[in-house]
Coordinates of C-alpha atoms in Angstrom, one line a residue:
M1 CA -1.8 102.8 -178.3
T2 CA -4.8 104.2 -178.6
G3 CA -4.6 104.4 -182.4
F4 CA -4.0 100.6 -182.8
L5 CA -6.9 99.7 -180.4
I6 CA -9.2 101.8 -182.9
K7 CA -7.8 99.9 -185.4
R8 CA -8.0 96.4 -183.8
L9 CA -11.4 98.1 -183.2
L10 CA -12.5 98.5 -186.8
Q11 CA -11.0 95.0 -187.9
A12 CA -13.3 93.0 -185.4
I13 CA -15.9 95.9 -187.4
F14 CA -15.5 94.3 -190.4
V15 CA -14.4 90.4 -189.2
V16 CA -18.0 90.0 -187.6
I17 CA -19.8 91.6 -190.8
A18 CA -18.1 88.7 -192.8
I19 CA -18.4 85.8 -190.7
T20 CA -22.2 87.0 -190.1
L21 CA -22.5 87.6 -194.2
I22 CA -20.9 83.8 -195.1
V23 CA -22.7 81.9 -192.1
S24 CA -26.5 84.2 -193.1
S25 CA -25.5 82.9 -196.4
A26 CA -24.8 79.3 -195.6
I27 CA -27.1 78.8 -193.9
R28 CA -29.9 79.2 -196.1
L29 CA -29.0 76.8 -197.9
T30 CA -29.3 74.1 -196.4
G31 CA -33.4 74.0 -196.6
D32 CA -36.2 75.9 -196.1
P33 CA -37.3 76.2 -192.1
A34 CA -40.7 76.0 -193.0
M35 CA -41.0 73.0 -195.4
M36 CA -39.0 71.6 -191.6
M37 CA -42.8 72.2 -189.8
F38 CA -44.4 69.8 -192.4
Q39 CA -41.7 66.8 -192.0
G40 CA -43.7 65.1 -189.1
G41 CA -47.3 64.5 -191.0
G42 CA -49.6 66.5 -192.8
S43 CA -50.8 67.8 -195.9
M44 CA -49.6 71.8 -197.3
T45 CA -50.3 73.4 -199.6
E46 CA -48.4 76.3 -201.5
D47 CA -50.5 78.6 -199.8
D48 CA -49.6 77.1 -195.9
L49 CA -46.0 77.2 -197.2
A50 CA -46.6 81.3 -197.9
R51 CA -48.1 82.0 -194.6
I52 CA -45.5 80.1 -192.9
R53 CA -42.2 82.5 -194.8
A54 CA -44.8 85.3 -194.0
A55 CA -45.0 84.5 -190.4
L56 CA -41.1 84.0 -190.4
G57 CA -39.8 86.5 -192.3
T58 CA -38.4 84.2 -194.6
D59 CA -40.4 85.3 -197.4
K60 CA -38.4 88.9 -197.7
P61 CA -34.7 88.9 -200.1
F62 CA -31.8 87.7 -198.2
I63 CA -30.2 91.1 -198.2
V64 CA -33.2 92.8 -196.5
Q65 CA -33.1 89.8 -194.0
Y66 CA -29.6 90.1 -193.3
L67 CA -29.7 94.4 -192.9
A68 CA -32.6 93.7 -190.4
F69 CA -30.4 91.1 -188.3
L70 CA -27.0 93.7 -188.4
K71 CA -29.7 96.4 -187.3
G72 CA -31.3 94.1 -184.3
L73 CA -27.4 93.1 -183.4
V74 CA -26.9 96.4 -182.4
T75 CA -29.5 96.7 -179.9
L76 CA -29.0 92.2 -179.1
D77 CA -32.6 91.8 -180.3
F78 CA -31.6 88.6 -182.4
G79 CA -36.1 88.3 -182.8
R80 CA -37.2 85.1 -182.0
S81 CA -36.8 81.3 -182.7
F82 CA -38.7 79.6 -185.2
V83 CA -38.9 77.2 -183.1
G84 CA -41.4 77.6 -180.1
G85 CA -41.2 82.2 -181.1
T86 CA -38.6 82.6 -178.0
Q87 CA -36.9 85.4 -177.4
V88 CA -33.4 84.9 -179.0
S89 CA -31.6 87.2 -176.6
T90 CA -33.2 84.9 -174.2
L91 CA -31.8 81.6 -175.7
I92 CA -28.4 83.1 -175.6
G93 CA -28.5 84.5 -172.4
N94 CA -29.3 81.1 -170.5
A95 CA -26.8 79.2 -172.9
L96 CA -23.3 81.5 -172.4
P97 CA -22.6 81.2 -169.0
A98 CA -22.7 77.2 -169.1
T99 CA -20.4 77.3 -171.9
L100 CA -18.4 80.4 -170.9
L101 CA -17.8 78.6 -166.9
L102 CA -16.7 75.1 -168.6
A103 CA -14.8 76.8 -170.5
F104 CA -12.8 78.8 -168.1
I105 CA -12.5 75.4 -166.2
S106 CA -10.9 73.3 -168.7
M107 CA -8.3 76.5 -169.3
A108 CA -7.7 76.9 -165.8
V109 CA -7.4 73.2 -165.5
S110 CA -5.0 72.9 -168.3
I111 CA -2.9 75.9 -167.3
V112 CA -2.5 74.7 -163.2
L113 CA -1.5 71.6 -165.0
S114 CA 0.6 72.6 -168.4
I115 CA 3.2 75.2 -166.5
P116 CA 4.6 73.3 -163.9
L117 CA 4.5 70.3 -166.1
G118 CA 6.7 71.9 -169.2
I119 CA 8.6 73.9 -167.2
K120 CA 9.8 70.6 -165.1
A121 CA 10.1 68.9 -168.7
A122 CA 12.4 71.7 -169.8
T123 CA 14.6 71.8 -166.3
A124 CA 14.8 68.5 -166.6
R125 CA 15.7 68.0 -170.2
G126 CA 17.0 64.8 -171.4
K127 CA 16.1 63.4 -168.1
G128 CA 13.5 60.6 -167.0
A129 CA 10.9 63.3 -165.7
D130 CA 11.3 64.8 -169.3
Q131 CA 11.0 62.0 -171.2
L132 CA 7.9 60.8 -169.1
I133 CA 6.3 64.2 -169.9
R134 CA 6.9 63.9 -173.2
I135 CA 5.2 61.0 -173.6
L136 CA 2.1 61.8 -171.3
S137 CA 1.5 64.9 -173.3
L138 CA 2.0 62.6 -177.1
V139 CA -1.0 60.3 -175.4
G140 CA -3.1 62.8 -174.7
L141 CA -2.8 64.4 -178.5
S142 CA -3.5 60.7 -179.6
F143 CA -6.9 61.0 -177.9
P144 CA -10.1 62.0 -179.6
N145 CA -12.3 63.9 -177.0
F146 CA -15.4 62.6 -177.7
W147 CA -13.6 58.8 -177.2
L148 CA -12.5 60.2 -174.1
A149 CA -15.6 61.5 -172.9
I150 CA -17.2 58.3 -173.5
M151 CA -14.7 56.6 -171.5
L152 CA -14.6 58.8 -168.5
V153 CA -18.7 58.2 -168.6
L154 CA -18.2 54.5 -168.9
L155 CA -15.6 54.6 -165.5
F156 CA -16.7 57.2 -163.6
S157 CA -20.7 57.3 -164.1
I158 CA -21.3 54.1 -165.4
T159 CA -19.0 51.6 -163.7
L160 CA -18.3 53.2 -160.2
G161 CA -21.3 55.5 -160.1
W162 CA -19.4 58.4 -158.8
L163 CA -20.6 61.4 -161.5
P164 CA -23.4 62.0 -163.3
P165 CA -23.1 60.9 -166.7
S166 CA -24.9 64.2 -168.1
G167 CA -26.6 67.6 -167.9
M168 CA -25.6 70.5 -165.5
S169 CA -26.7 70.0 -161.5
G170 CA -24.1 70.8 -159.5
M171 CA -20.0 70.6 -158.8
A172 CA -19.7 67.3 -159.7
S173 CA -21.2 67.7 -163.3
Y174 CA -18.4 70.1 -164.1
V175 CA -15.6 67.2 -163.9
M176 CA -15.8 65.2 -166.4
P177 CA -16.3 67.3 -169.5
A178 CA -13.7 70.2 -168.0
V179 CA -11.2 67.0 -167.6
T180 CA -11.8 66.3 -170.8
M181 CA -10.9 69.4 -172.0
G182 CA -8.7 70.2 -170.0
V183 CA -6.4 67.2 -170.7
I184 CA -6.5 67.3 -174.2
L185 CA -5.3 71.3 -173.8
T186 CA -2.6 70.2 -171.3
A187 CA -1.2 67.6 -174.1
T188 CA -0.5 70.8 -176.1
N189 CA 0.3 73.1 -174.1
V190 CA 3.1 71.0 -171.9
R191 CA 4.8 71.1 -175.3
L192 CA 4.6 74.4 -175.6
V193 CA 5.9 76.0 -172.0
R194 CA 8.6 73.8 -171.5
S195 CA 10.2 74.9 -175.6
S196 CA 9.9 78.4 -174.7
M197 CA 11.2 78.0 -171.1
L198 CA 14.3 75.6 -172.6
E199 CA 15.4 79.0 -175.0
T200 CA 14.1 81.3 -172.3
L201 CA 16.7 79.3 -169.8
Q202 CA 19.8 80.0 -171.7
S203 CA 19.5 83.5 -172.0
Q204 CA 22.9 85.1 -170.3
Y205 CA 20.4 86.8 -167.5
I206 CA 19.3 83.6 -166.9
M207 CA 22.9 82.9 -166.0
V208 CA 23.8 86.6 -164.0
A209 CA 20.3 85.8 -162.4
R210 CA 21.6 82.6 -160.6
A211 CA 24.9 83.8 -159.9
K212 CA 23.5 86.1 -157.4
G213 CA 22.5 83.4 -155.3
L214 CA 18.5 83.4 -156.4
S215 CA 16.7 80.4 -155.5
E216 CA 15.4 78.1 -158.4
N217 CA 12.2 78.6 -158.2
K218 CA 12.4 82.2 -158.2
V219 CA 14.2 81.9 -161.2
L220 CA 12.0 80.2 -163.0
Y221 CA 9.1 81.9 -162.2
K222 CA 9.8 85.2 -161.5
H223 CA 12.8 86.0 -163.8
A224 CA 12.3 82.9 -166.8
L225 CA 8.1 82.1 -166.9
R226 CA 8.1 86.1 -167.2
N227 CA 9.7 86.5 -169.9
C228 CA 8.3 84.1 -172.5
A229 CA 5.4 85.1 -171.3
I230 CA 4.2 86.3 -174.5
P231 CA 4.5 83.6 -176.8
L232 CA 2.2 81.4 -174.1
I233 CA -0.4 84.6 -173.6
T234 CA -1.2 84.7 -177.4
Y235 CA -1.4 80.9 -177.9
F236 CA -3.6 80.8 -174.6
G237 CA -5.7 83.3 -175.9
L238 CA -5.6 81.7 -179.1
Q239 CA -6.5 78.2 -177.9
F240 CA -9.8 79.9 -175.1
G241 CA -11.1 81.4 -178.1
G242 CA -11.1 78.0 -180.0
L243 CA -11.9 76.1 -177.6
L244 CA -15.3 78.6 -177.4
G245 CA -16.0 77.2 -180.6
G246 CA -15.1 73.5 -180.9
I247 CA -16.7 72.6 -177.2
V248 CA -19.9 71.7 -179.2
V249 CA -18.9 67.7 -179.4
I250 CA -18.3 68.0 -175.8
E251 CA -21.5 69.4 -174.8
R252 CA -23.4 67.2 -176.9
V253 CA -21.6 64.1 -175.5
F254 CA -22.5 65.5 -171.9
N255 CA -25.9 67.4 -172.5
W256 CA -24.0 70.2 -171.1
P257 CA -27.1 72.9 -171.7
G258 CA -24.6 76.0 -174.0
M259 CA -24.1 77.4 -176.9
G260 CA -23.1 74.5 -179.1
T261 CA -25.8 72.4 -178.4
L262 CA -27.9 75.3 -178.9
A263 CA -26.1 75.6 -182.0
F264 CA -26.0 71.8 -182.9
D265 CA -30.3 72.2 -182.6
A266 CA -30.8 75.5 -184.7
V267 CA -28.8 73.8 -187.6
A268 CA -31.3 70.1 -187.4
S269 CA -34.1 72.5 -187.2
R270 CA -33.3 75.4 -189.6
D271 CA -33.5 78.3 -186.6
Y272 CA -32.0 81.1 -188.5
P273 CA -32.4 83.4 -185.7
V274 CA -30.8 81.7 -183.6
L275 CA -27.7 80.2 -185.7
Q276 CA -27.0 83.6 -186.6
A277 CA -26.9 84.8 -182.9
V278 CA -24.7 82.0 -181.6
I279 CA -22.5 82.0 -184.3
T280 CA -22.4 85.9 -183.8
V281 CA -21.8 85.7 -180.1
L282 CA -19.1 83.4 -180.4
S283 CA -17.1 85.5 -182.8
L284 CA -17.3 88.7 -180.8
M285 CA -16.1 86.8 -178.1
I286 CA -13.2 85.7 -179.9
V287 CA -12.9 88.4 -181.5
G288 CA -12.0 90.7 -178.0
I289 CA -10.4 88.0 -176.5
N290 CA -7.6 88.7 -179.7
L291 CA -8.1 92.1 -178.5
L292 CA -7.1 91.5 -175.4
V293 CA -4.2 89.2 -175.6
D294 CA -2.9 92.3 -177.3
I295 CA -3.7 94.8 -174.5
A296 CA -1.7 92.4 -171.8
Y297 CA 1.4 92.0 -174.5
G298 CA 1.5 96.1 -173.0
F299 CA 1.4 94.6 -169.2
V300 CA 3.9 92.1 -169.3
D301 CA 6.6 93.4 -171.5
P302 CA 7.0 97.4 -170.7
R303 CA 9.0 97.4 -174.8
I304 CA 5.5 97.2 -176.0
R305 CA 4.3 99.8 -174.4
T306 CA 7.4 101.9 -175.5
E307 CA 6.7 101.1 -179.1

């Protein structure tokens, strides 16, 4: 297990380096941040641009800027934002908890809904309950997340006035963003749980457990669910990593002060340090989640620990 973890950590380092190198190269093709400062009007000269570039550090060769970024990454010193001069680590520290909390709540909503619904669909295969759950999951998959978010705002904020339409100002403000992401995730996860349970319920040990007189809930949740947990853990872990990267649309709709909004604003203003830091932090988290998924295998299935 130790050798496996070391190998995965080395792979993670190469992945992060590759991602940051690609991002650093790509963002510099979007425009010159010094030029952006003059879009609001005013005259400029080449000397003005040269002074701004020197102050921002963008006058140096790309490889020098990139190596400086990697050096700062070790100490979590991402430099200062080109817009406002705030420490990037401070901006990340303010935005990351909001994104993580929203992602955790959305994922929890999905898991709480998808596991019992998927098990119910599997045990009622071909019956009315199964057909209804499958139709609802298909409908959920058909909804674009931004459309569902807008519809929720129109209904619960504009029409009924029950929930705040945007911002993060209390527990009520979490409801619509979390439900939006949770419904979309549940639509996918229900089908995964159903297919995994259908395969597991046909196993011989399930028939033996039922022959022993165990209750149906014990058979389903203690024996069947645990033995089909490996693919579920894999998918839920990867899904959570993807959720961190794809939550930007929801954050923009609800004006959520998270990493997605921070990245969006950084792209618009060519704020290289902020965008590099956001993508690097999210990449590290996704790689870390994948590593935790691998470790979780050993706790769920003892055979993996033996191997």
